[in-house]
Short mmCIF file of C-alpha atoms in Angstrom, two decimals:
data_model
loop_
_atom_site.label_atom_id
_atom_site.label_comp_id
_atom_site.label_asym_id
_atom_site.label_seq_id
_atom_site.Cartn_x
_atom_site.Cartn_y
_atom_site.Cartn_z
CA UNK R 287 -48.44 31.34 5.63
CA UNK R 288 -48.39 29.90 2.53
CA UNK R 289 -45.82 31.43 1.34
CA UNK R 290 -43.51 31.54 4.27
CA UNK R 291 -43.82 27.89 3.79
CA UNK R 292 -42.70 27.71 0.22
CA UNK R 293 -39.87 30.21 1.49
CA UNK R 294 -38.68 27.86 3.89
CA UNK R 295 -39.01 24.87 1.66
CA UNK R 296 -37.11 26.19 -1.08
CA UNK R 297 -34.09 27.42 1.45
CA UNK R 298 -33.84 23.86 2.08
CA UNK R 299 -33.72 22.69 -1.41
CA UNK R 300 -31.07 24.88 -2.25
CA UNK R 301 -29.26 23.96 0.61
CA UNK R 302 -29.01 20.32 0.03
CA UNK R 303 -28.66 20.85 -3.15
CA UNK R 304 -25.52 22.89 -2.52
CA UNK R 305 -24.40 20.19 0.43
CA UNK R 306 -24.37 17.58 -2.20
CA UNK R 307 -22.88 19.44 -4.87
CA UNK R 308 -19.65 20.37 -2.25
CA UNK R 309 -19.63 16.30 -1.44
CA UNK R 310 -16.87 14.86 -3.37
CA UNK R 311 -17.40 10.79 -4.39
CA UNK R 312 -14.32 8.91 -4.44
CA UNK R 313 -13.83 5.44 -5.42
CA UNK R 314 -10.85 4.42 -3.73
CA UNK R 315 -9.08 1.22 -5.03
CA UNK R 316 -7.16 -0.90 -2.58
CA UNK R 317 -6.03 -4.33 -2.14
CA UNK R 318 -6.44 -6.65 1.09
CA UNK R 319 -3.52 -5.76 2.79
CA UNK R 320 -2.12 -4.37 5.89
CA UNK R 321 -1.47 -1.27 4.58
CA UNK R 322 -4.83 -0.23 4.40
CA UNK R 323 -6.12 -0.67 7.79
CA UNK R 324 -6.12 3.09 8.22
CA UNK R 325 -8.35 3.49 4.70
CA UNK R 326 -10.94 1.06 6.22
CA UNK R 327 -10.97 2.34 10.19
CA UNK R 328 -11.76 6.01 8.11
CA UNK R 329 -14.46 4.12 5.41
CA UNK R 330 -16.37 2.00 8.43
CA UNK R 331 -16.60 4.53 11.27
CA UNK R 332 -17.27 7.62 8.99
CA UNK R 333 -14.37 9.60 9.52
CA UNK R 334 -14.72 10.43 5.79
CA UNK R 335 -17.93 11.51 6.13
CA UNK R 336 -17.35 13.21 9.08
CA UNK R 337 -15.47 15.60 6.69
CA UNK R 338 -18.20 15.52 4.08
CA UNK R 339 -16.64 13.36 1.67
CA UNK R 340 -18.36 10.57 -0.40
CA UNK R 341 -15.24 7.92 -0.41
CA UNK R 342 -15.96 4.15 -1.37
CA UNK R 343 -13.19 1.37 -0.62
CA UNK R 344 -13.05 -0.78 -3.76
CA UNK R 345 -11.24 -3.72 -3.39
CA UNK R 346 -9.14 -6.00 -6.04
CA UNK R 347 -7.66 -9.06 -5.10
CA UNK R 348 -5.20 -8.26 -7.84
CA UNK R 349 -2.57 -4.91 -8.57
CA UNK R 350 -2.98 -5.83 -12.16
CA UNK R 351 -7.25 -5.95 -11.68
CA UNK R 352 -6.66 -2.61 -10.08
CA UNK R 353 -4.37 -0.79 -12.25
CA UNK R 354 -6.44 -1.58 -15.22
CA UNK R 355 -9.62 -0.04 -13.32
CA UNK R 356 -7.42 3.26 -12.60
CA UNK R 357 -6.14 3.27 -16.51
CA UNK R 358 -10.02 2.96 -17.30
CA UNK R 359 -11.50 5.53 -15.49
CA UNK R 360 -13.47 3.26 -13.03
CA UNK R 361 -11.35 4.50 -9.58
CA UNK R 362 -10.93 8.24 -8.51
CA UNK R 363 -8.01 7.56 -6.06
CA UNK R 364 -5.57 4.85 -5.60
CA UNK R 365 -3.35 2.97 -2.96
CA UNK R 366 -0.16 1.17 -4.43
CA UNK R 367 3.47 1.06 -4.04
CA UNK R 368 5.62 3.66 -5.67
CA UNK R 369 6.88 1.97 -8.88
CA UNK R 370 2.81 0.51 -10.23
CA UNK R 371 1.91 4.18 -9.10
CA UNK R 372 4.89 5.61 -11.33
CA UNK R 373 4.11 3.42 -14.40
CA UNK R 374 0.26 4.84 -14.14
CA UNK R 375 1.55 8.37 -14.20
CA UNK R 376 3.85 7.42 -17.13
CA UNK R 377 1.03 6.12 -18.54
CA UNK R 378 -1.37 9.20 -18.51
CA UNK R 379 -3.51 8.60 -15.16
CA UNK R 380 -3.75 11.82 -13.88
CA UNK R 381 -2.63 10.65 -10.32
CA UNK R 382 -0.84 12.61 -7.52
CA UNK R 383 0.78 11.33 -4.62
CA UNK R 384 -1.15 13.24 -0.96
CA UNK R 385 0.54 10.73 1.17
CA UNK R 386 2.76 7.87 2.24
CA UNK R 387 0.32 4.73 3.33
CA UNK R 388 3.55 2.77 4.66
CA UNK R 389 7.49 2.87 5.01
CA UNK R 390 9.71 0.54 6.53
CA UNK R 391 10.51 1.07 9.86
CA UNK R 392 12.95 -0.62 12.13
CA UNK R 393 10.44 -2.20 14.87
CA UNK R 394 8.17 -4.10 12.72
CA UNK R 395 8.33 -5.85 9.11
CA UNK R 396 6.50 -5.66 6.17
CA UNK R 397 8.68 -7.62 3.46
CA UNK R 398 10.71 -10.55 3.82
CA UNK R 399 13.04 -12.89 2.28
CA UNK R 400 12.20 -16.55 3.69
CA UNK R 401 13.67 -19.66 3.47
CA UNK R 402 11.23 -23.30 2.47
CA UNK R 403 10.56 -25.46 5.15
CA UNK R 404 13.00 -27.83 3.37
CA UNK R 405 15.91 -25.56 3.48
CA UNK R 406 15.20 -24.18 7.29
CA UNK R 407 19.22 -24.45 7.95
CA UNK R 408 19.99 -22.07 5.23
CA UNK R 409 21.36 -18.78 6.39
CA UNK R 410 22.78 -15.47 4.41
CA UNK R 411 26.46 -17.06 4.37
CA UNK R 412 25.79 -20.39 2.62
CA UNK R 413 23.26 -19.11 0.05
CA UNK R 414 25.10 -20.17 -3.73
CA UNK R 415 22.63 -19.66 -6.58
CA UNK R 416 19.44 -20.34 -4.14
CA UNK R 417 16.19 -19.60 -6.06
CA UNK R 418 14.26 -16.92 -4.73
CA UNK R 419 10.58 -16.43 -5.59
CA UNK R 420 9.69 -12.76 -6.85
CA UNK R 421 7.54 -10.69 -9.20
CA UNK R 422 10.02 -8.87 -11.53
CA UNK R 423 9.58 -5.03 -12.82
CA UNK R 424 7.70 -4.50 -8.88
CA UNK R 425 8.66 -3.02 -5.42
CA UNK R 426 9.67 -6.85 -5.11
CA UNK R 427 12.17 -6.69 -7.66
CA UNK R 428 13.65 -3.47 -6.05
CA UNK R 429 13.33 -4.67 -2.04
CA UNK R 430 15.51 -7.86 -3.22
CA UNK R 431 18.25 -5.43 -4.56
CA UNK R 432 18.07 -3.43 -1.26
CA UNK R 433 18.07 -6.31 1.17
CA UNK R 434 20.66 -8.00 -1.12
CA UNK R 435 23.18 -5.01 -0.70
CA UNK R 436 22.12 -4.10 3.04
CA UNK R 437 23.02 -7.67 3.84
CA UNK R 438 26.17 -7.72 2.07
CA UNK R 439 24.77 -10.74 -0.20
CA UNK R 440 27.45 -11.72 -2.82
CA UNK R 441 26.20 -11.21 -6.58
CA UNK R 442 24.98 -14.35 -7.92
CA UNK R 443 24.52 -16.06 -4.56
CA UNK R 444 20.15 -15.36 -5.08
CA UNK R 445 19.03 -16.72 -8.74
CA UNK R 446 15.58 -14.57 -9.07
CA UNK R 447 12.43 -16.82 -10.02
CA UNK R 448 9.60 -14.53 -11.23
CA UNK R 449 6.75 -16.33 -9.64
CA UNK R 450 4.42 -13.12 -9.89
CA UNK R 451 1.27 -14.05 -8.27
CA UNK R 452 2.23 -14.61 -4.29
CA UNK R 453 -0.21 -17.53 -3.30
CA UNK R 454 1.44 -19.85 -5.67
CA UNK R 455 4.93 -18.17 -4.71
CA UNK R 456 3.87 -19.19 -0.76
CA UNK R 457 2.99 -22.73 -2.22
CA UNK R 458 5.84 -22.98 -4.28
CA UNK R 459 7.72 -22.12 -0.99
CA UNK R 460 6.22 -24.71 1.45
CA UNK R 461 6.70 -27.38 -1.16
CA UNK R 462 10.77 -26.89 -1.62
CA UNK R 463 9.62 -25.77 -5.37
CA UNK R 464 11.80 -22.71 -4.79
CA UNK R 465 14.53 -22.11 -2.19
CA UNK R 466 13.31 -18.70 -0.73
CA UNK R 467 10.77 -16.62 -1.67
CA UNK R 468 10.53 -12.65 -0.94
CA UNK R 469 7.03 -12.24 0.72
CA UNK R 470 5.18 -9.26 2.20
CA UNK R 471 3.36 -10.05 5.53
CA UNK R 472 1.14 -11.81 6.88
CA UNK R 473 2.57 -14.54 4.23
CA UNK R 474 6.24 -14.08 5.74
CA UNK R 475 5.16 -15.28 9.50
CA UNK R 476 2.89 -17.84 7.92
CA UNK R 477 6.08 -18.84 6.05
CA UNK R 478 7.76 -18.56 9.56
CA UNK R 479 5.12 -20.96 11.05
CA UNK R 480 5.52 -23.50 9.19
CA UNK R 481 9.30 -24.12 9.20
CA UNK R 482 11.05 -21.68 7.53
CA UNK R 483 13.48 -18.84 8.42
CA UNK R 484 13.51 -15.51 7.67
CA UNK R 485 16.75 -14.37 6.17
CA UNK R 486 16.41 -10.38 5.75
CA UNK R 487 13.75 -7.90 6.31
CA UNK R 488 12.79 -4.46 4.89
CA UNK R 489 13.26 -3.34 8.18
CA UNK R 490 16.46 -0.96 7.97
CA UNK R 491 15.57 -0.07 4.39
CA UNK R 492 14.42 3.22 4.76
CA UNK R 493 12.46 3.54 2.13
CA UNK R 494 8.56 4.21 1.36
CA UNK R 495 6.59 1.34 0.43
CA UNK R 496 2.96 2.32 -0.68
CA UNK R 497 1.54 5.62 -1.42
CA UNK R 498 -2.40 7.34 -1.49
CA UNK R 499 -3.00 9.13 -4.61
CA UNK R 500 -6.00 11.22 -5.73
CA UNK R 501 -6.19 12.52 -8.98
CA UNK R 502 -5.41 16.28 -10.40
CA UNK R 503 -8.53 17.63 -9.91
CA UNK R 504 -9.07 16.33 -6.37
CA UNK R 505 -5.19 17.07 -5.36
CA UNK R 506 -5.50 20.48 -6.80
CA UNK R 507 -9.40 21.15 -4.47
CA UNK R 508 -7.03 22.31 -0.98
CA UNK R 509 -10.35 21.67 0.87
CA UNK R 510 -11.29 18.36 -0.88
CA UNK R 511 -7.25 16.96 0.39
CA UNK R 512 -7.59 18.33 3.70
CA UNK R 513 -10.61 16.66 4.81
CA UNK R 514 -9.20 13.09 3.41
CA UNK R 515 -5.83 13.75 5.00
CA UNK R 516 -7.78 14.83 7.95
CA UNK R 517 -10.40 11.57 7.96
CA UNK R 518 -7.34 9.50 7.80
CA UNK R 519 -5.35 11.30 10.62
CA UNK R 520 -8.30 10.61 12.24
CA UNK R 521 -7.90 6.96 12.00
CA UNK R 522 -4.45 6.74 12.39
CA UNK R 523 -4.92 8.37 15.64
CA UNK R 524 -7.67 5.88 16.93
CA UNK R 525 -5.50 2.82 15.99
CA UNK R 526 -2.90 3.53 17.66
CA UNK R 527 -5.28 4.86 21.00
CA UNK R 528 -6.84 1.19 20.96
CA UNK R 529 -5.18 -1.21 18.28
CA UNK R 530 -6.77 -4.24 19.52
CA UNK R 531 -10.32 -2.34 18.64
CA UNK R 532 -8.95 -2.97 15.12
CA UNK R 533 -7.60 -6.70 15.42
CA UNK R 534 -10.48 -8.19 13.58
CA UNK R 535 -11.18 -5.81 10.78
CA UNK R 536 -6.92 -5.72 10.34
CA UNK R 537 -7.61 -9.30 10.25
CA UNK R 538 -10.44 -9.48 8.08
CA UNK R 539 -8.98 -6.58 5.13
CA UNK R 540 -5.51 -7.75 5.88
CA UNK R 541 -6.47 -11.85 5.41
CA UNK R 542 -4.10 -12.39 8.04
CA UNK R 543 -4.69 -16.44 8.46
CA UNK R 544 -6.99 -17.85 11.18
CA UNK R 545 -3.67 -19.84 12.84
CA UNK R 546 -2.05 -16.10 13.04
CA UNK R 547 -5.24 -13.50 14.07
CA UNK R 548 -4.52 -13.59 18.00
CA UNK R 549 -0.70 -13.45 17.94
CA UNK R 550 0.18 -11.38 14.43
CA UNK R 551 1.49 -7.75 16.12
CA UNK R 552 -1.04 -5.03 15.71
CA UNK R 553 0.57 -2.74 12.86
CA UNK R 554 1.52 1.06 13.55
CA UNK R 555 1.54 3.54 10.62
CA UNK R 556 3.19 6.98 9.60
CA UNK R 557 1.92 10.31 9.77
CA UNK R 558 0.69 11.66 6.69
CA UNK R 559 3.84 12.34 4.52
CA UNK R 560 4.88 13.27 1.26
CA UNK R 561 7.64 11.31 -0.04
CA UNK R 562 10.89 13.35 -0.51
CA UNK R 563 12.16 14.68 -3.85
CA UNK R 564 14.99 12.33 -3.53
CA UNK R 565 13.16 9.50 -2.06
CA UNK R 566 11.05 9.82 -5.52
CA UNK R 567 14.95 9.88 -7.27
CA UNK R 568 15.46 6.91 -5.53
CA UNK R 569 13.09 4.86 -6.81
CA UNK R 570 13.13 6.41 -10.78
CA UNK R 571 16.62 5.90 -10.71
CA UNK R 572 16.16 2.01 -10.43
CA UNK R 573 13.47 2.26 -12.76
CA UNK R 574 15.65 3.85 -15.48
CA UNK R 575 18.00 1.31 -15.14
CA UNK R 576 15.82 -1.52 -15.16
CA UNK R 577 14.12 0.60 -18.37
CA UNK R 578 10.86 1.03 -16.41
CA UNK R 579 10.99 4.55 -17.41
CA UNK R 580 12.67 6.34 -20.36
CA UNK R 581 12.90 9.50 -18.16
CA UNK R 582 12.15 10.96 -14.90
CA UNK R 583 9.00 12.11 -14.26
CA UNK R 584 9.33 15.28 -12.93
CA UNK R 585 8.63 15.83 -8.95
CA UNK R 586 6.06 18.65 -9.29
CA UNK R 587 4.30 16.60 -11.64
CA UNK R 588 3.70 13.52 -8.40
CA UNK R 589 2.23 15.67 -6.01
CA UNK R 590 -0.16 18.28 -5.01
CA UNK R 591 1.09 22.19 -6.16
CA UNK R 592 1.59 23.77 -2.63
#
């Protein structure tokens, strides 16, 4: 009997020994905005689990705090926008692109360009050298080119004011500091709310916004990216079942403003995606011109090997 007992005991061991080894921990770094909804639904009701992964939501209240905990080896996946995920690759972290988090679509908006409450009357024909708020060498720098050319704005008409941290942007903003500021939301309606227009939208951009990455040897483990693409389907799918389930915690991770939680639209997300080759062109191609990059980093080299 003994023995049968030590049998059986030792089965176990090895067992959950084996079941932990197959667990993979991730720290996941995000930031507290809407785009991540989906990451936290999957964290907080154990969809990640559910697929026997280990993943931790760390969050910075800075892309600069978390880019420099990616370069240091602190964070085993990532959620950012294209370009800060393109300068970490160029700059050795070992990161792959498994999915689009966001893209603009037509029936909601992410990005804006908004007027101050002092200049509510302004609209896209009268701007002449109007200072804009923005945070140069980012996705900000690039969504003002795009919104500039899909609204036919007239070179020189926007002066560009790098005002790189966005809470003193928005303050700069409601106090007639600046003329217009390019904000992401909540910040735009909030903007909105308190007397100022909203000139142009990311809305008929096209374009992918923010990205999930894992790194090589996570991309490259087929069942490790399945069951976090899976866990995140997962959420995607219960959002949009019952999105005002998810009003508070979008609230809460989004900081969409107390004045705001009730009326801000619940946000819907895409499938998980992997950006295009020439969506990825796209973007590099700005960023060689700008001198972001001094070449392209290859395609193959951004996401998983298929």
């Amino acid at each position: 009997m003994r023995s049968l007992t030590a049998s059986i005991a030792l089965v176990l061991i090895l067992f959950m020994s084996t079941a932990s080894a197959g667990a993979a921990t991730i720290r996941f770094g995000v930031l507290p905005v809407l785009d991540t909804l989906p990451l936290q639904v999957a964290a907080r009701e154990g969809l990640f689990a559910a697929k026997g992964l280990d993943v931790e939501l760390v969050s910075f209240m800075s892309a600069l705090e978390r880019d420099t905990a990616m370069q240091t080896g602190r964070l085993d996946g990532y959620f950012g926008d294209l370009i800060a995920t393109l300068l970490l690759v160029k700059s050795g972290a070992p990161l792959r692109v498994v999915s689009i988090a966001y893209e603009s679509r037509p029936d909601q908006r992410m990005f804006g360009i908004a007027t101050s409450p002092r200049k509510a009357g302004l609209t896209l024909g009268a701007l002449s050298k109007n200072s804009v708020g923005i945070s140069r060498a980012t996705i900000m720098e690039l969504l003002l080119q795009r919104m500039e050319t899909a609204c036919a704005i007239p070179a020189g008409a926007l002066v560009p004011l790098e005002v790189k941290k966005i809470p003193i942007r928005m303050q700069m903003l409601l106090t007639g500091e600046i003329d217009l500021a390019l904000l992401p939301e909540p910040l735009l309606s909030l903007a909105e709310s308190k007397g100022g227009a909203v000139l142009a939208t990311d809305q008929n951009l096209a374009m992918p916004l923010t990205v999930l990455c894992l790194p090589d040897r996570l991309a490259a483990d087929r069942a490790t990216l399945d069951s976090f693409l899976a866990a995140y389907r997962e959420a995607l799918r219960r959002i949009a079942a019952e999105p005002e389930k998810y009003r508070g915690l979008m609230a809460e991770t989004g900081r969409i403003p107390p004045e705001l939680k009730e009326s801000f639209p619940m946000y819907r997300y895409p499938e998980p995606r992997l950006p295009t080759p020439q969506e990825i062109k796209d973007v590099q191609d700005w960023m060689l011109a700008k001198g972001l990059l001094a070449q392209p980093i290859p395609y193959a080299r951004l996401v998983p090997a298929s």
